[in-house]
PDB file of C-alpha atoms and ligand atoms in Angstrom:
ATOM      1  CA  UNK A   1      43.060-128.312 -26.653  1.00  0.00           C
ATOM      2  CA  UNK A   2      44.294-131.511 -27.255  1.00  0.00           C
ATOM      3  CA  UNK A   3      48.028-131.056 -27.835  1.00  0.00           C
ATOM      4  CA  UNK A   4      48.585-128.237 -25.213  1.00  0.00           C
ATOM      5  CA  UNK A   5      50.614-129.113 -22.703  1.00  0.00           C
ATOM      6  CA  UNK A   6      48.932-127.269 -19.592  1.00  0.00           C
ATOM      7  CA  UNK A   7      45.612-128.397 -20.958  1.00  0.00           C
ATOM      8  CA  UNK A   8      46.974-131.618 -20.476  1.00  0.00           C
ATOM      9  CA  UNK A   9      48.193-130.915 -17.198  1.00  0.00           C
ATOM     10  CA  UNK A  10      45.100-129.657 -16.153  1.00  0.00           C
ATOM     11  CA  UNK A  11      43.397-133.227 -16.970  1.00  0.00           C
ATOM     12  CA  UNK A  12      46.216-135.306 -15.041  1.00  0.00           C
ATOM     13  CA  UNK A  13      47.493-136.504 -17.974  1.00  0.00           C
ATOM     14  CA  UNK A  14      50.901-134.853 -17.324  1.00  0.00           C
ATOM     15  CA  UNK A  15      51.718-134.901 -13.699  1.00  0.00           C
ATOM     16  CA  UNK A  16      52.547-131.237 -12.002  1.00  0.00           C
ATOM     17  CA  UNK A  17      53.353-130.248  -8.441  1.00  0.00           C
ATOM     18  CA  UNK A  18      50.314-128.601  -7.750  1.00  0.00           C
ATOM     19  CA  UNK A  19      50.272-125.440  -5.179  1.00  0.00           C
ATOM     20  CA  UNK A  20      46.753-125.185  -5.216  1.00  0.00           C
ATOM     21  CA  UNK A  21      43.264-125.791  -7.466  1.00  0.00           C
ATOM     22  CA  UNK A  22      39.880-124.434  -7.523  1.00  0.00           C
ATOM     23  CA  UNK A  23      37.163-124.510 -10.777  1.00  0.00           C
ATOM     24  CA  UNK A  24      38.869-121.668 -12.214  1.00  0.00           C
ATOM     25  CA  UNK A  25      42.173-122.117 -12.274  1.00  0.00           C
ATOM     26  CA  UNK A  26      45.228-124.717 -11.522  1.00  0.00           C
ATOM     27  CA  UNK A  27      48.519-123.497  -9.600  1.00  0.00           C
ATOM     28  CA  UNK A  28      51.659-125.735 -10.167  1.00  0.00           C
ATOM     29  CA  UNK A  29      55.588-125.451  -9.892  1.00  0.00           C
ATOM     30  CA  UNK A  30      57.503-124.465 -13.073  1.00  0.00           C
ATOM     31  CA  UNK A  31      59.280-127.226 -14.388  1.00  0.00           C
ATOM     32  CA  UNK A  32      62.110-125.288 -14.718  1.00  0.00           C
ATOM     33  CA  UNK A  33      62.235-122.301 -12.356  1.00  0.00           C
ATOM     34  CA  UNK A  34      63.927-119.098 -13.040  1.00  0.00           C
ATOM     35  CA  UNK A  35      63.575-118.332  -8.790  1.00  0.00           C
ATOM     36  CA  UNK A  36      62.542-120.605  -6.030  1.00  0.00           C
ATOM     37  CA  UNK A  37      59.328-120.936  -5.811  1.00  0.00           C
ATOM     38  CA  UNK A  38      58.380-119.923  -9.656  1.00  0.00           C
ATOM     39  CA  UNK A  39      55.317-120.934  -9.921  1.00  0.00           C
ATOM     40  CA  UNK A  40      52.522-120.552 -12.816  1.00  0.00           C
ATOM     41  CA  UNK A  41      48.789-119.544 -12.372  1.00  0.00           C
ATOM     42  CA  UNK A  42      46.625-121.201 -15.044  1.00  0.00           C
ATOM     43  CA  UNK A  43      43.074-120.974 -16.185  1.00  0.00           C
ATOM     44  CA  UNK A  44      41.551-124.166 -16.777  1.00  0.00           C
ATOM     45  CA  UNK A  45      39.815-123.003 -19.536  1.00  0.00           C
ATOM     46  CA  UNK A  46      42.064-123.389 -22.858  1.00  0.00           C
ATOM     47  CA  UNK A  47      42.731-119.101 -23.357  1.00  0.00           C
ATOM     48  CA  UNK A  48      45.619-119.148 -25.884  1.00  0.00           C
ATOM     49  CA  UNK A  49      46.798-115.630 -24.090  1.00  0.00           C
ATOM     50  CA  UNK A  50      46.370-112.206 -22.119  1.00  0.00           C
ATOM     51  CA  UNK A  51      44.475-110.943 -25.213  1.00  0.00           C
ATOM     52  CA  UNK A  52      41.754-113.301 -24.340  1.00  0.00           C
ATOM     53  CA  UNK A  53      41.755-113.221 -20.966  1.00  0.00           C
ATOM     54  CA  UNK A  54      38.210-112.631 -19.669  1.00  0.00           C
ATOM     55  CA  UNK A  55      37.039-110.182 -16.918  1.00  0.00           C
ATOM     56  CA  UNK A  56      35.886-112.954 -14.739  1.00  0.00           C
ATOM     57  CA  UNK A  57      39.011-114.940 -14.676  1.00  0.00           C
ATOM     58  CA  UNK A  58      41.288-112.161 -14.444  1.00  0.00           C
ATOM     59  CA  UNK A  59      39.465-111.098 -11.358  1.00  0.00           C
ATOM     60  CA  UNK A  60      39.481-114.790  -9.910  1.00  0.00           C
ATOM     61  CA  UNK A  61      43.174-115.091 -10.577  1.00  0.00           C
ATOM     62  CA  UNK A  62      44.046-111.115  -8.916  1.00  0.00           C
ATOM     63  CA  UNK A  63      42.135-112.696  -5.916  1.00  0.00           C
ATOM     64  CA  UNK A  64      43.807-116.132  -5.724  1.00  0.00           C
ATOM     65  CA  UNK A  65      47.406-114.564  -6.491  1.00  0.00           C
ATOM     66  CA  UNK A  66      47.093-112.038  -3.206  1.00  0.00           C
ATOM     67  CA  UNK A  67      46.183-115.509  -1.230  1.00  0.00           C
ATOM     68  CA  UNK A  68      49.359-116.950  -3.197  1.00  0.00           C
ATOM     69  CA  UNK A  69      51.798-113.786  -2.255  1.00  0.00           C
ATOM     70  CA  UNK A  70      50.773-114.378   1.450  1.00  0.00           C
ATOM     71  CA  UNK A  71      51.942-118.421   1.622  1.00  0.00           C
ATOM     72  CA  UNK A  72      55.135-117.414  -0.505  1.00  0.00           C
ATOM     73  CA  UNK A  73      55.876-114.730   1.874  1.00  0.00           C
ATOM     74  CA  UNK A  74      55.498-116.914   4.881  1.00  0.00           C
ATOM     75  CA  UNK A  75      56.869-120.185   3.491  1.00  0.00           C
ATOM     76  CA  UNK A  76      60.098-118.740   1.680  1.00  0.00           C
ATOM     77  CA  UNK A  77      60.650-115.187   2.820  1.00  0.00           C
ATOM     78  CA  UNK A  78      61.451-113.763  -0.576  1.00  0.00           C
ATOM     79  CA  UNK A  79      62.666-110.126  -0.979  1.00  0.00           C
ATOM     80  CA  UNK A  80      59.855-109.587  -3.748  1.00  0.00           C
ATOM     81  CA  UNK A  81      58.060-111.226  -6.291  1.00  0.00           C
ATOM     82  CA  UNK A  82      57.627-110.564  -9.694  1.00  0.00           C
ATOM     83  CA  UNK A  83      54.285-111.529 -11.905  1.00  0.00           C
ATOM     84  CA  UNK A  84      55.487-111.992 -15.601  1.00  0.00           C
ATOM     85  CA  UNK A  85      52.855-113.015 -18.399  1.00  0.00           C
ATOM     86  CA  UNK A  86      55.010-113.516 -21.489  1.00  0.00           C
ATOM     87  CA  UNK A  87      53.576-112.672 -25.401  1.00  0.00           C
ATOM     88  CA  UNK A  88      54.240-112.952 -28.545  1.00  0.00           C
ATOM     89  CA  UNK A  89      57.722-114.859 -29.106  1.00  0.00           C
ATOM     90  CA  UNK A  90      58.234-114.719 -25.735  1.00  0.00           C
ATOM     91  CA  UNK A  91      54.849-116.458 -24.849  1.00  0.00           C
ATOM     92  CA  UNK A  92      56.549-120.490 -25.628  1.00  0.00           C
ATOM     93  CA  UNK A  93      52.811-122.085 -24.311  1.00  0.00           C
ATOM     94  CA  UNK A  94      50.239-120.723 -26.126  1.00  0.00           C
ATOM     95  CA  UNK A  95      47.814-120.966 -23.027  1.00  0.00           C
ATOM     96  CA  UNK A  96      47.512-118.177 -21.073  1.00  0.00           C
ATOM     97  CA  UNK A  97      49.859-118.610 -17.900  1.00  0.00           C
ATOM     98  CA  UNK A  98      51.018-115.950 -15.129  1.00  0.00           C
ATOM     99  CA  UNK A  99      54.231-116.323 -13.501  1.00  0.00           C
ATOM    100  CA  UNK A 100      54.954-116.011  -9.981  1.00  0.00           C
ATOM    101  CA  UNK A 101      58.610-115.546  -9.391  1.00  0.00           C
ATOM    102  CA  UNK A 102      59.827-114.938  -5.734  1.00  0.00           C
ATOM    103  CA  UNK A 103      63.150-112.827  -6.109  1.00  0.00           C
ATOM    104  CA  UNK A 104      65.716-112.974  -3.643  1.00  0.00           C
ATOM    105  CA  UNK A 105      68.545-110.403  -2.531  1.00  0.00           C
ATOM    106  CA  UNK A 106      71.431-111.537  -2.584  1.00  0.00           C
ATOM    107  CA  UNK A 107      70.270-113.843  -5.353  1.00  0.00           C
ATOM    108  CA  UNK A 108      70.075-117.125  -4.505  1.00  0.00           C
ATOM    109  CA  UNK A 109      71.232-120.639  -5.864  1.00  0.00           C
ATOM    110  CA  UNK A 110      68.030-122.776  -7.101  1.00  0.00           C
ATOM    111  CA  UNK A 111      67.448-126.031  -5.317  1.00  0.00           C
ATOM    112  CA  UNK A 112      65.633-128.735  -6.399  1.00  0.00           C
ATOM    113  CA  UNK A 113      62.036-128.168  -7.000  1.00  0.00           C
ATOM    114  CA  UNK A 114      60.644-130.824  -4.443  1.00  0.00           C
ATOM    115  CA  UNK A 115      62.974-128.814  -1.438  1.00  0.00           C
ATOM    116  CA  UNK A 116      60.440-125.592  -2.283  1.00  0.00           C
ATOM    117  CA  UNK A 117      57.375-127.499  -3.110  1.00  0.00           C
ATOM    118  CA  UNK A 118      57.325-129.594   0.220  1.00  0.00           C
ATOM    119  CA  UNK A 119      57.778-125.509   1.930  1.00  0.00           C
ATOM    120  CA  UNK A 120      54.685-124.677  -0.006  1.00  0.00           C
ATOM    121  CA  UNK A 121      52.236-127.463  -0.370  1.00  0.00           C
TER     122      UNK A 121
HETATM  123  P1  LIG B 201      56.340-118.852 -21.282  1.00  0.00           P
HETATM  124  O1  LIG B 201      57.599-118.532 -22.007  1.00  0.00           O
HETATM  125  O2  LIG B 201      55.312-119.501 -22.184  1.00  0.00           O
HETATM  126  O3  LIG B 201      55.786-117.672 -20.541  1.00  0.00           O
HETATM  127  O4  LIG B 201      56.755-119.892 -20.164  1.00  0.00           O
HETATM  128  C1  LIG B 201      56.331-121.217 -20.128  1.00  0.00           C
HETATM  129  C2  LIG B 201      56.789-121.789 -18.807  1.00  0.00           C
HETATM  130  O5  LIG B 201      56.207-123.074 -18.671  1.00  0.00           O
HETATM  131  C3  LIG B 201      58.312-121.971 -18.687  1.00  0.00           C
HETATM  132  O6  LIG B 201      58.768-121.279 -17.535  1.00  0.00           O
HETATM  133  C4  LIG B 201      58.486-123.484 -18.577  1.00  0.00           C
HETATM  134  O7  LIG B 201      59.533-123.853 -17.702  1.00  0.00           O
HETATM  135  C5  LIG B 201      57.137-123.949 -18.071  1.00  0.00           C
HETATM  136  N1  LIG B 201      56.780-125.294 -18.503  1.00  0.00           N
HETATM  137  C6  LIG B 201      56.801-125.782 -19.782  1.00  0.00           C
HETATM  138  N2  LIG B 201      56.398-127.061 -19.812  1.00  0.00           N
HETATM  139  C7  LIG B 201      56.082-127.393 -18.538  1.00  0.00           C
HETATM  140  C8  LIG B 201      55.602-128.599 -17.943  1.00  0.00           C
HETATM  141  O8  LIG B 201      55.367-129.632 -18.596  1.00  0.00           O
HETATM  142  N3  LIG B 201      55.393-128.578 -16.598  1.00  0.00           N
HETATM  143  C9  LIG B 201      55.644-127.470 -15.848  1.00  0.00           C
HETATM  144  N4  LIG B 201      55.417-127.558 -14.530  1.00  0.00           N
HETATM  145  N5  LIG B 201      56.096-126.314 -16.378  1.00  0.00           N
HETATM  146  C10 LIG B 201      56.315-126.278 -17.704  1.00  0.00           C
HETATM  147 ZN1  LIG B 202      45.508-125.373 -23.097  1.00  0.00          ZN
END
């Protein structure tokens, strides 16, 4: 879709720190992370949201996100993680996305994205 923002990601036209890529989907840092280490897990097919999620992809993206837990838990040593896929008003890009959010305990400050992403890449 032309003016959707992790389309356009997903065609280099908006540069992302990218975690890791296959055919299926893209992995990049959130722009603005709620946790260190929030990260999103994208199709790279335009699916507007969970509703439309195909078997296929959903299976691909349970696969890569186990892969994803392991480097989070052995790069940043989280206390947790929690997977969020946001809908409705609470979906703000209409392309299906899944969250990644290491959690922390005590709770701790958020650095600057490049400290985490040269941890994970
Ligand atoms: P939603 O509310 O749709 O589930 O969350 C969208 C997420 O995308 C937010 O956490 C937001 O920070 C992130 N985001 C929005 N625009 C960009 C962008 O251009 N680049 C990156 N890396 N993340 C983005
Ligand atoms: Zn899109």
């Amino acid at each position: 879709m032309d003016d959707c923002v992790f389309c356009k990601i997903i065609k280099g036209e908006i540069p992302s720190k990218t975690i890791y890529e296959d055919e299926i989907v893209k992995v990049f840092m959130d722009i603005n992370p709620d946790d260190n280490g929030h990260m999103l897990i994208v199709p790279k097919k335009h699916i507007a949201d969970f509703t439309e999620l195909d078997d296929e992809t959903a299976l691909h993206i349970n696969k890569i996100v186990k892969e994803l837990k392991d480097k989070v838990y052995d790069r940043l040593n989280p206390d947790g993680i929690r997977f969020v896929n946001n809908y409705g008003v609470y979906q703000l890009v209409k392309h299906y996305h899944l969250h990644l959010i290491p959690c922390y305990e005590p709770k701790q400050p958020i650095v600057d994205v490049d400290i985490i992403y040269d941890k994970l890449k």
